[in-house]
Coordinates of C-alpha atoms (C1' of nucleotides) in Angstrom, one line a residue:
Chain Y
M1 CA 53.1 -30.6 47.7
F2 CA 54.5 -30.7 44.2
Q3 CA 53.5 -29.9 40.6
L4 CA 53.0 -32.1 37.6
D5 CA 54.5 -31.3 34.2
L6 CA 52.1 -32.2 31.5
K7 CA 54.5 -31.5 28.8
S8 CA 57.0 -34.1 30.2
R9 CA 57.2 -37.3 28.4
K10 CA 56.8 -39.0 31.7
T11 CA 53.5 -40.5 32.5
I12 CA 51.5 -38.7 35.1
Y13 CA 51.6 -41.7 37.3
E14 CA 55.3 -41.9 37.0
Q15 CA 55.7 -38.3 37.9
I16 CA 53.6 -38.8 41.0
V17 CA 55.6 -41.8 42.1
D18 CA 58.9 -40.0 41.5
N19 CA 57.8 -36.9 43.3
I20 CA 56.6 -38.7 46.4
K21 CA 59.8 -40.8 46.4
E22 CA 61.7 -37.6 46.3
L23 CA 59.8 -36.1 49.2
I24 CA 60.5 -39.2 51.3
I25 CA 64.2 -39.3 50.4
T26 CA 64.7 -35.7 51.2
G27 CA 63.0 -36.2 54.5
I28 CA 60.2 -33.7 53.8
L29 CA 57.9 -36.6 54.3
K30 CA 59.0 -38.5 57.4
S31 CA 58.5 -42.0 58.6
E32 CA 54.9 -42.6 59.7
D33 CA 53.7 -39.3 58.2
K34 CA 50.3 -39.6 56.7
L35 CA 50.0 -39.1 53.0
P36 CA 47.0 -37.2 51.6
S37 CA 44.1 -39.5 50.7
V38 CA 43.6 -40.6 47.1
R39 CA 40.6 -38.3 46.7
E40 CA 42.3 -35.3 48.3
L41 CA 45.5 -35.6 46.2
S42 CA 43.3 -36.3 43.2
K43 CA 41.6 -32.9 43.7
T44 CA 44.7 -30.8 44.5
L45 CA 46.5 -32.2 41.4
T46 CA 43.3 -32.3 39.3
V47 CA 44.2 -35.8 38.3
N48 CA 42.0 -38.9 37.9
P49 CA 41.7 -40.8 41.3
N50 CA 42.6 -44.0 39.5
T51 CA 46.0 -42.5 38.6
I52 CA 46.7 -41.6 42.2
Q53 CA 45.6 -45.0 43.3
K54 CA 48.0 -46.6 40.9
S55 CA 50.8 -44.4 42.1
Y56 CA 50.2 -45.3 45.7
K57 CA 50.1 -49.0 44.9
E58 CA 53.4 -48.7 43.1
L59 CA 55.0 -46.9 46.0
E60 CA 53.7 -49.5 48.4
H61 CA 55.1 -52.2 46.1
Q62 CA 58.5 -50.6 46.2
G63 CA 58.3 -50.4 50.0
Y64 CA 58.1 -46.6 50.5
I65 CA 54.7 -46.5 51.9
Y66 CA 52.1 -48.7 53.5
T67 CA 48.3 -48.6 53.7
V68 CA 46.1 -49.3 56.7
S69 CA 42.6 -49.6 55.3
G70 CA 40.2 -47.3 56.9
L71 CA 43.0 -45.1 58.3
G72 CA 45.0 -44.0 55.4
T73 CA 48.5 -44.3 53.8
F74 CA 51.7 -43.7 55.7
V75 CA 55.4 -43.5 55.0
S76 CA 57.3 -46.7 55.8
P77 CA 60.2 -46.6 58.3
P78 CA 63.6 -46.4 56.4
R79 CA 64.9 -49.9 56.9
E80 CA 62.2 -51.4 54.7
I81 CA 63.4 -49.8 51.5
I82 CA 64.7 -52.4 49.2
Y83 CA 68.5 -52.5 48.6
D84 CA 69.2 -54.3 45.4
K85 CA 72.7 -54.8 43.9
K86 CA 71.4 -55.9 40.5
N87 CA 69.4 -52.7 40.3
I88 CA 72.4 -50.6 41.2
N89 CA 74.5 -52.2 38.5
E90 CA 71.8 -51.4 36.0
I91 CA 71.8 -47.8 36.9
K92 CA 75.5 -47.7 36.8
S93 CA 75.5 -49.0 33.4
R94 CA 73.0 -46.4 32.3
I95 CA 75.3 -43.7 33.6
R96 CA 78.2 -45.3 31.8
N97 CA 76.3 -45.0 28.5
D98 CA 75.4 -41.4 29.1
I99 CA 79.0 -40.6 29.8
K100 CA 80.0 -42.3 26.5
E101 CA 77.4 -40.3 24.7
L102 CA 78.6 -37.0 26.1
L103 CA 82.1 -37.9 25.1
Y104 CA 80.8 -38.7 21.6
L105 CA 79.1 -35.4 21.4
G106 CA 82.6 -33.8 21.7
L107 CA 82.7 -32.9 25.4
S108 CA 85.9 -33.5 27.2
L109 CA 86.1 -35.7 30.3
D110 CA 86.8 -32.6 32.4
I111 CA 83.7 -30.9 31.3
I112 CA 81.6 -34.0 31.9
K113 CA 83.1 -34.2 35.4
D114 CA 82.0 -30.6 35.9
I115 CA 78.5 -31.4 34.8
V116 CA 78.2 -34.3 37.1
N117 CA 79.6 -32.4 40.0
E118 CA 77.0 -29.8 39.3
L119 CA 74.4 -32.5 39.7
F120 CA 75.9 -33.5 43.0
E121 CA 75.8 -29.9 44.2
E122 CA 72.1 -29.9 43.7
R123 CA 71.8 -32.6 46.3
S124 CA 74.6 -31.7 48.7
D125 CA 72.5 -29.6 50.9
W126 CA 70.0 -32.2 52.1
K127 CA 71.9 -35.3 52.8
Chain Q
M1 CA 74.9 -56.9 14.7
F2 CA 73.0 -57.0 17.9
Q3 CA 70.2 -58.8 19.6
L4 CA 66.8 -57.7 20.8
D5 CA 65.6 -58.5 24.3
L6 CA 62.0 -59.3 24.1
K7 CA 61.7 -59.5 27.8
S8 CA 62.8 -55.9 28.2
R9 CA 60.3 -53.2 29.0
K10 CA 61.8 -51.1 26.3
T11 CA 59.9 -51.1 23.1
I12 CA 61.5 -52.8 20.1
Y13 CA 62.1 -49.6 18.3
E14 CA 63.8 -48.0 21.3
Q15 CA 66.1 -51.0 21.6
I16 CA 67.1 -50.7 18.0
V17 CA 67.7 -46.9 18.4
D18 CA 69.8 -47.5 21.5
N19 CA 71.8 -50.4 20.1
I20 CA 72.7 -48.5 16.9
K21 CA 73.6 -45.4 18.8
E22 CA 75.9 -47.5 20.9
L23 CA 77.5 -49.0 17.8
I24 CA 78.1 -45.5 16.5
I25 CA 79.3 -44.1 19.8
T26 CA 81.8 -46.9 20.4
G27 CA 83.1 -46.5 16.9
I28 CA 82.1 -49.9 15.6
L29 CA 80.0 -48.1 13.0
K30 CA 82.1 -45.4 11.5
S31 CA 81.3 -42.2 9.7
E32 CA 79.8 -42.9 6.3
D33 CA 79.4 -46.6 7.0
K34 CA 76.3 -48.0 5.4
L35 CA 73.7 -49.3 7.7
P36 CA 71.8 -52.5 6.8
S37 CA 68.8 -51.7 4.6
V38 CA 65.4 -51.4 6.3
R39 CA 64.3 -54.7 4.8
E40 CA 67.5 -56.5 5.5
L41 CA 67.6 -55.6 9.2
S42 CA 63.9 -56.3 9.3
K43 CA 64.7 -59.9 8.3
T44 CA 67.7 -60.5 10.5
L45 CA 65.8 -59.2 13.6
T46 CA 62.5 -60.7 12.4
V47 CA 60.9 -57.4 13.0
N48 CA 58.4 -55.5 10.8
P49 CA 60.1 -53.1 8.3
N50 CA 57.9 -50.3 9.6
T51 CA 59.5 -50.7 13.0
I52 CA 63.0 -50.5 11.6
Q53 CA 62.1 -47.5 9.6
K54 CA 60.7 -45.8 12.7
S55 CA 64.0 -46.4 14.5
Y56 CA 66.0 -45.1 11.6
K57 CA 64.0 -42.0 11.4
E58 CA 64.5 -41.4 15.1
L59 CA 68.2 -41.8 14.7
E60 CA 68.2 -39.5 11.7
H61 CA 66.2 -37.0 13.8
Q62 CA 68.9 -37.1 16.5
G63 CA 71.6 -36.5 13.9
Y64 CA 73.3 -39.9 14.1
I65 CA 72.6 -41.1 10.6
Y66 CA 71.3 -39.7 7.3
T67 CA 69.3 -41.1 4.5
V68 CA 69.7 -41.0 0.8
S69 CA 66.4 -42.2 -0.7
G70 CA 67.0 -45.1 -3.1
L71 CA 70.6 -45.5 -1.9
G72 CA 70.5 -46.4 1.8
T73 CA 71.2 -45.1 5.2
F74 CA 74.6 -43.9 6.4
V75 CA 76.4 -42.9 9.6
S76 CA 76.7 -39.1 9.9
P77 CA 80.2 -37.6 10.4
P78 CA 80.6 -36.8 14.1
R79 CA 80.7 -33.0 13.8
E80 CA 77.2 -33.0 12.3
I81 CA 75.7 -34.6 15.4
I82 CA 73.5 -32.0 16.9
Y83 CA 75.8 -30.4 19.5
D84 CA 73.4 -28.2 21.3
K85 CA 72.2 -27.6 24.8
K86 CA 69.0 -29.4 24.3
N87 CA 70.7 -32.7 23.6
I88 CA 73.2 -32.3 26.4
N89 CA 70.6 -31.2 28.9
E90 CA 68.5 -34.3 28.1
I91 CA 71.4 -36.5 29.0
K92 CA 72.2 -34.4 32.1
S93 CA 68.6 -34.9 33.2
R94 CA 68.9 -38.6 32.6
I95 CA 72.0 -38.7 34.9
R96 CA 70.2 -36.6 37.5
N97 CA 67.4 -39.1 37.6
D98 CA 69.8 -42.0 37.9
I99 CA 71.5 -40.3 40.9
K100 CA 68.1 -39.8 42.5
E101 CA 67.4 -43.5 42.0
L102 CA 70.6 -44.4 43.7
L103 CA 69.7 -42.2 46.6
Y104 CA 66.3 -43.9 46.7
L105 CA 68.1 -47.2 46.9
G106 CA 69.7 -46.0 50.1
L107 CA 73.2 -45.2 48.9
S108 CA 74.8 -42.1 50.4
L109 CA 76.0 -39.3 48.2
D110 CA 79.6 -40.2 48.9
I111 CA 79.2 -43.7 47.8
I112 CA 77.5 -42.5 44.6
K113 CA 80.4 -40.2 44.0
D114 CA 82.7 -43.1 44.3
I115 CA 80.7 -45.1 41.8
V116 CA 80.7 -42.3 39.3
N117 CA 84.4 -41.7 39.7
E118 CA 85.0 -45.3 39.0
L119 CA 83.2 -44.8 35.7
F120 CA 85.4 -41.9 34.9
E121 CA 88.5 -44.0 35.6
E122 CA 87.3 -46.5 33.0
R123 CA 87.5 -43.7 30.4
S124 CA 90.5 -41.8 31.5
D125 CA 92.9 -43.9 29.5
W126 CA 91.3 -43.6 26.1
K127 CA 90.5 -39.9 25.8
Chain W
M1 CA 38.7 -28.2 10.5
F2 CA 40.3 -28.4 7.1
Q3 CA 40.3 -30.5 4.0
L4 CA 42.8 -32.7 2.3
D5 CA 43.6 -32.3 -1.4
L6 CA 44.1 -35.7 -2.7
K7 CA 45.3 -34.3 -6.0
S8 CA 48.2 -32.5 -4.3
R9 CA 51.7 -33.9 -4.7
K10 CA 52.1 -33.4 -1.0
T11 CA 51.7 -36.6 1.1
I12 CA 48.7 -36.8 3.3
Y13 CA 50.7 -36.5 6.4
E14 CA 52.5 -33.4 5.2
Q15 CA 49.2 -31.8 4.4
I16 CA 48.0 -32.5 7.8
V17 CA 51.1 -31.1 9.4
D18 CA 51.0 -28.0 7.3
N19 CA 47.3 -27.4 7.9
I20 CA 47.5 -27.7 11.6
K21 CA 50.6 -25.6 11.7
E22 CA 48.7 -22.9 9.8
L23 CA 45.8 -23.1 12.3
I24 CA 48.2 -22.6 15.2
I25 CA 50.2 -19.8 13.5
T26 CA 47.1 -17.9 12.6
G27 CA 45.8 -18.3 16.1
I28 CA 42.7 -20.3 15.2
L29 CA 44.1 -23.0 17.5
K30 CA 45.3 -21.3 20.6
S31 CA 47.7 -22.3 23.3
E32 CA 46.5 -25.3 25.4
D33 CA 43.6 -26.0 23.0
K34 CA 43.0 -29.6 22.6
L35 CA 43.4 -31.1 19.2
P36 CA 41.0 -33.7 17.9
S37 CA 42.0 -37.2 19.1
V38 CA 43.9 -39.4 16.7
R39 CA 40.9 -41.6 16.1
E40 CA 38.5 -38.7 15.8
L41 CA 40.5 -36.8 13.1
S42 CA 41.1 -40.1 11.5
K43 CA 37.4 -40.5 11.0
T44 CA 36.6 -37.0 9.9
L45 CA 39.4 -37.0 7.3
T46 CA 38.8 -40.7 6.5
V47 CA 42.5 -41.3 6.9
N48 CA 44.2 -44.1 8.7
P49 CA 45.0 -43.4 12.4
N50 CA 48.6 -44.2 11.9
T51 CA 48.9 -41.4 9.4
I52 CA 47.3 -38.9 11.8
Q53 CA 49.7 -40.1 14.5
K54 CA 52.7 -39.6 12.3
S55 CA 51.5 -36.0 11.6
Y56 CA 51.0 -35.3 15.3
K57 CA 54.5 -36.7 16.2
E58 CA 56.0 -34.5 13.6
L59 CA 54.2 -31.4 15.0
E60 CA 55.3 -32.4 18.5
H61 CA 58.8 -32.8 17.2
Q62 CA 58.7 -29.3 15.8
G63 CA 57.4 -28.0 19.1
Y64 CA 54.0 -26.9 18.0
I65 CA 52.0 -29.4 20.1
Y66 CA 52.5 -31.7 23.0
T67 CA 51.0 -34.9 24.1
V68 CA 49.8 -36.3 27.3
S69 CA 49.3 -40.0 26.8
G70 CA 45.8 -41.0 27.8
L71 CA 44.6 -37.5 27.8
G72 CA 45.1 -36.0 24.4
T73 CA 47.2 -33.7 22.3
F74 CA 47.4 -30.0 23.0
V75 CA 48.8 -26.8 21.5
S76 CA 52.1 -25.7 23.0
P77 CA 52.4 -22.2 24.5
P78 CA 54.2 -20.1 21.9
R79 CA 57.4 -19.5 23.8
E80 CA 58.1 -23.2 23.9
I81 CA 58.3 -23.4 20.1
I82 CA 61.8 -24.2 19.3
Y83 CA 63.3 -20.8 18.6
D84 CA 66.7 -21.7 17.3
K85 CA 68.8 -21.0 14.3
K86 CA 68.1 -24.4 12.8
N87 CA 64.4 -23.8 12.5
I88 CA 64.8 -20.2 11.2
N89 CA 67.5 -21.3 8.7
E90 CA 65.2 -23.9 7.3
I91 CA 62.5 -21.3 6.6
K92 CA 65.1 -19.0 5.2
S93 CA 66.3 -21.6 2.9
R94 CA 62.7 -22.3 1.7
I95 CA 62.3 -18.6 0.9
R96 CA 65.6 -18.7 -0.9
N97 CA 64.4 -21.5 -3.1
D98 CA 61.2 -19.7 -3.8
I99 CA 63.1 -16.6 -4.9
K100 CA 65.2 -18.8 -7.2
E101 CA 62.0 -20.3 -8.7
L102 CA 60.6 -16.9 -9.4
L103 CA 63.8 -16.0 -11.2
Y104 CA 63.5 -19.2 -13.1
L105 CA 60.0 -18.1 -14.2
G106 CA 61.6 -15.1 -15.7
L107 CA 60.8 -12.4 -13.2
S108 CA 63.4 -9.7 -12.5
L109 CA 64.8 -9.2 -9.1
D110 CA 63.0 -5.8 -8.8
I111 CA 59.6 -7.4 -9.6
I112 CA 60.2 -10.1 -7.0
K113 CA 61.1 -7.4 -4.4
D114 CA 57.8 -5.7 -5.2
I115 CA 56.0 -9.0 -4.7
V116 CA 57.6 -9.6 -1.3
N117 CA 57.0 -6.0 -0.2
E118 CA 53.4 -6.5 -1.0
L119 CA 53.4 -9.5 1.4
F120 CA 54.9 -7.4 4.1
E121 CA 52.2 -4.7 3.6
E122 CA 49.6 -7.3 4.3
R123 CA 51.1 -7.9 7.7
S124 CA 52.2 -4.4 8.7
D125 CA 48.9 -3.6 10.2
W126 CA 48.5 -6.5 12.7
K127 CA 51.8 -6.8 14.3
Chain B
M1 CA 80.1 -28.0 -12.6
F2 CA 78.3 -28.4 -9.3
Q3 CA 78.2 -30.6 -6.2
L4 CA 75.5 -32.9 -4.8
D5 CA 74.6 -32.9 -1.2
L6 CA 73.7 -36.4 -0.2
K7 CA 72.6 -35.4 3.2
S8 CA 70.0 -33.1 1.8
R9 CA 66.4 -34.3 1.9
K10 CA 66.1 -33.4 -1.7
T11 CA 66.3 -36.2 -4.1
I12 CA 69.4 -36.5 -6.2
Y13 CA 67.4 -36.0 -9.3
E14 CA 65.8 -32.9 -7.9
Q15 CA 69.2 -31.5 -7.0
I16 CA 70.5 -32.0 -10.5
V17 CA 67.5 -30.3 -12.0
D18 CA 67.8 -27.4 -9.6
N19 CA 71.5 -27.0 -10.1
I20 CA 71.3 -27.0 -13.9
K21 CA 68.3 -24.6 -13.8
E22 CA 70.4 -22.3 -11.6
L23 CA 73.4 -22.5 -14.0
I24 CA 71.0 -21.5 -16.9
I25 CA 69.4 -18.7 -15.0
T26 CA 72.7 -17.2 -13.9
G27 CA 73.9 -17.3 -17.4
I28 CA 76.8 -19.6 -16.7
L29 CA 75.2 -22.0 -19.2
K30 CA 74.1 -19.9 -22.2
S31 CA 71.6 -20.4 -24.9
E32 CA 72.7 -23.2 -27.3
D33 CA 75.5 -24.3 -25.0
K34 CA 75.9 -28.1 -25.0
L35 CA 75.3 -29.9 -21.8
P36 CA 77.6 -32.8 -20.8
S37 CA 76.3 -36.2 -22.1
V38 CA 74.4 -38.4 -19.7
R39 CA 77.3 -40.8 -19.4
E40 CA 79.8 -38.0 -18.8
L41 CA 77.8 -36.3 -16.1
S42 CA 77.0 -39.7 -14.6
K43 CA 80.7 -40.3 -14.2
T44 CA 81.7 -36.9 -12.8
L45 CA 78.9 -36.9 -10.3
T46 CA 79.2 -40.7 -9.6
V47 CA 75.5 -41.0 -10.0
N48 CA 73.4 -43.6 -11.8
P49 CA 72.9 -42.7 -15.5
N50 CA 69.2 -43.3 -15.2
T51 CA 69.1 -40.5 -12.7
I52 CA 70.8 -38.1 -15.0
Q53 CA 68.5 -39.1 -17.8
K54 CA 65.5 -38.4 -15.7
S55 CA 66.8 -35.0 -14.8
Y56 CA 67.4 -34.1 -18.4
K57 CA 63.9 -35.2 -19.3
E58 CA 62.4 -33.0 -16.6
L59 CA 64.5 -30.0 -17.7
E60 CA 63.4 -30.6 -21.3
H61 CA 59.8 -30.9 -20.1
Q62 CA 60.1 -27.5 -18.3
G63 CA 61.5 -26.0 -21.5
Y64 CA 65.0 -25.2 -20.2
I65 CA 66.9 -27.6 -22.6
Y66 CA 66.3 -29.6 -25.7
T67 CA 67.7 -32.7 -27.1
V68 CA 68.9 -33.5 -30.7
S69 CA 69.3 -37.2 -30.9
G70 CA 72.7 -38.2 -31.9
L71 CA 74.1 -34.8 -31.2
G72 CA 73.5 -34.0 -27.6
T73 CA 71.5 -31.8 -25.3
F74 CA 71.5 -28.0 -25.5
V75 CA 70.3 -25.0 -23.6
S76 CA 67.0 -23.5 -25.0
P77 CA 66.9 -19.9 -26.0
P78 CA 65.4 -17.8 -23.2
R79 CA 62.0 -17.0 -24.8
E80 CA 60.8 -20.6 -24.5
I81 CA 60.9 -20.6 -20.8
I82 CA 57.4 -20.9 -19.5
Y83 CA 55.8 -17.9 -17.8
D84 CA 52.9 -19.0 -15.6
K85 CA 50.8 -16.7 -13.5
K86 CA 49.2 -19.5 -11.6
N87 CA 52.6 -20.8 -10.7
I88 CA 53.8 -17.4 -9.4
N89 CA 50.8 -17.1 -7.1
E90 CA 51.5 -20.5 -5.7
I91 CA 55.1 -19.4 -4.8
K92 CA 53.9 -16.1 -3.5
S93 CA 51.5 -18.0 -1.2
R94 CA 54.4 -20.2 0.0
I95 CA 56.4 -17.2 0.9
R96 CA 53.4 -15.7 2.7
N97 CA 53.2 -18.8 4.8
D98 CA 56.9 -18.6 5.6
I99 CA 56.6 -15.0 6.7
K100 CA 53.7 -16.0 9.0
E101 CA 55.8 -18.7 10.5
L102 CA 58.7 -16.5 11.2
L103 CA 56.3 -14.0 12.9
Y104 CA 54.9 -16.9 14.9
L105 CA 58.4 -17.8 16.0
G106 CA 58.7 -14.4 17.5
L107 CA 60.7 -12.5 15.0
S108 CA 59.7 -8.9 14.3
L109 CA 58.6 -7.8 10.9
D110 CA 61.8 -5.7 10.7
I111 CA 64.0 -8.6 11.4
I112 CA 62.2 -10.7 8.8
K113 CA 62.7 -7.9 6.3
D114 CA 66.4 -7.9 7.0
I115 CA 66.5 -11.6 6.5
V116 CA 64.8 -11.4 3.1
N117 CA 67.0 -8.5 2.0
E118 CA 70.0 -10.7 2.8
L119 CA 68.6 -13.2 0.4
F120 CA 68.2 -10.6 -2.2
E121 CA 71.8 -9.5 -1.7
E122 CA 72.9 -13.0 -2.5
R123 CA 71.5 -12.5 -6.0
S124 CA 72.1 -8.8 -6.6
D125 CA 75.4 -9.3 -8.3
W126 CA 74.3 -11.4 -11.2
K127 CA 71.1 -10.0 -12.5
Chain D
dG1 C1' 67.6 -52.5 -5.0
dT2 C1' 66.6 -48.4 -1.8
dG3 C1' 63.6 -45.5 1.4
dG4 C1' 58.7 -43.4 2.0
dT5 C1' 53.8 -43.5 2.5
dC6 C1' 49.5 -45.6 3.6
dT7 C1' 46.0 -48.9 5.1
dA8 C1' 43.8 -52.3 8.2
dG9 C1' 43.6 -54.0 12.2
dA10 C1' 45.5 -55.8 16.8
dC11 C1' 47.2 -55.0 21.5
dC12 C1' 49.0 -52.3 25.4
dA13 C1' 49.4 -48.8 29.2
dC14 C1' 47.6 -44.8 31.2
dT15 C1' 43.5 -41.6 32.4
Chain U
dG1 C1' 38.5 -42.8 26.2
dT2 C1' 43.5 -41.4 25.1
dG3 C1' 48.2 -42.0 22.7
dG4 C1' 51.9 -45.6 21.5
dT5 C1' 53.7 -49.8 19.4
dC6 C1' 53.6 -53.4 16.2
dT7 C1' 52.5 -56.4 12.3
dA8 C1' 51.2 -57.6 7.5
dG9 C1' 51.1 -56.3 3.3
dA10 C1' 50.5 -52.9 -0.7
dC11 C1' 52.1 -49.2 -3.7
dC12 C1' 55.2 -45.4 -5.1
dA13 C1' 59.3 -42.8 -6.6
dC14 C1' 64.1 -42.9 -7.0
dA15 C1' 68.9 -45.1 -8.1

DNA sequence: GTGGTCTAGACCACT
DNA sequence: GTGGTCTAGACCACA
């Protein structure tokens, strides 16, 4: 399904959340698909079940998945994903700061644009 | 100088690092300017001196400031800031994550491109 | 594991850094080995946990170890150690200073060369 | 005479001691030469007189210079420089560790030898 | 006055 | 249990 990077500064639980989000966004996991059970994923990732549990709860909270007790956990239909203007502005502001920092490091605007376009390329195939 | 946001999820020391970095990047703090002493900033922010020192060490580590023991802490000249792939890749990776998050939020790639281009417009006049 | 020398002019945290580095370099601590937890080492050395943590952070910073919060601290695989000019130049500069000091002590350049060659002999068999 | 590097991690007083030592070793300052007065050097280096004072005391303690009150400070004749076997072994051991570290960083013995020889070249002209 | 180290002890999030 | 942050307060060396 995906791999964890223990050396990353990200928490394991954050990585799981991000990875599953990514799988949903990219369409690898589709609406109403069943996610692996907590125990199952716990085994395949060799990670404490509590950690998986917590990740699922977070994803549920964010609207990406839902749980039917006794049946399992499933991917939510797309419409339920939260669309939040405040949130978008926060992210925009973070990107603004990163651009500033790159400029400060001596990169030219053109080079920075290239870098960002590179990032867009990474995504351009699947959406 | 700046204010801390106690409600933020960021740790105090991270906030201090980010704020000072911002002051340096925007040119409000210039090369060879003296930063407030550990104790001084500690008082004005009502934060423990150890926490300030940790922030200063992190900034020093990142190459933004340097320290003369017994004299104080100063802003590094811009060229000395570590201009290496590691640093740039870190920022690149931050932007990558932000783009992902925008996608999670349901924005299309084209809209995100527009947003980023907007940010570039903001800068195109002053560099 | 190792012992601290309270008489040394080196600070405690420097001694810890140097000792652990030595254990890693000599291969006594191998890649992916778990280091003692902060609290554990704190007890065995009868040193404050903060001091241990500072040492661990410094080692992480230098690329010798990595940390998984909640799990523990581990030895990095060798390739990941920051192999860059900065690191090597630092060591080079240390050796330069040592050569200077030997000259201060009245040794001639030739005698110093002999001493260094002796050190190379020690290694020539095992690498 | 020489320049201080404020960005260095070395203390100012250490730098002064090292620099003057170097001048004596290289023969630029010769036996019985008069050193600048504390006040004078204080001005030319724009450094606190106490710092100069302390440096001179350290150099006197190590046998490199001597003071005649009312007259000034002078370079000691060469024979008085302390020759200390214990000290030499300590330095040797430091170099051994540095070589180990370079090996660990992935450099081959031959490359390390080249590096060290480079350092010897730096000195080969003046002794 | 400056930064640097260290201790003791508390609290938090993650596993 | 693990590491990470933070406070309070002490002591040191250097300028």
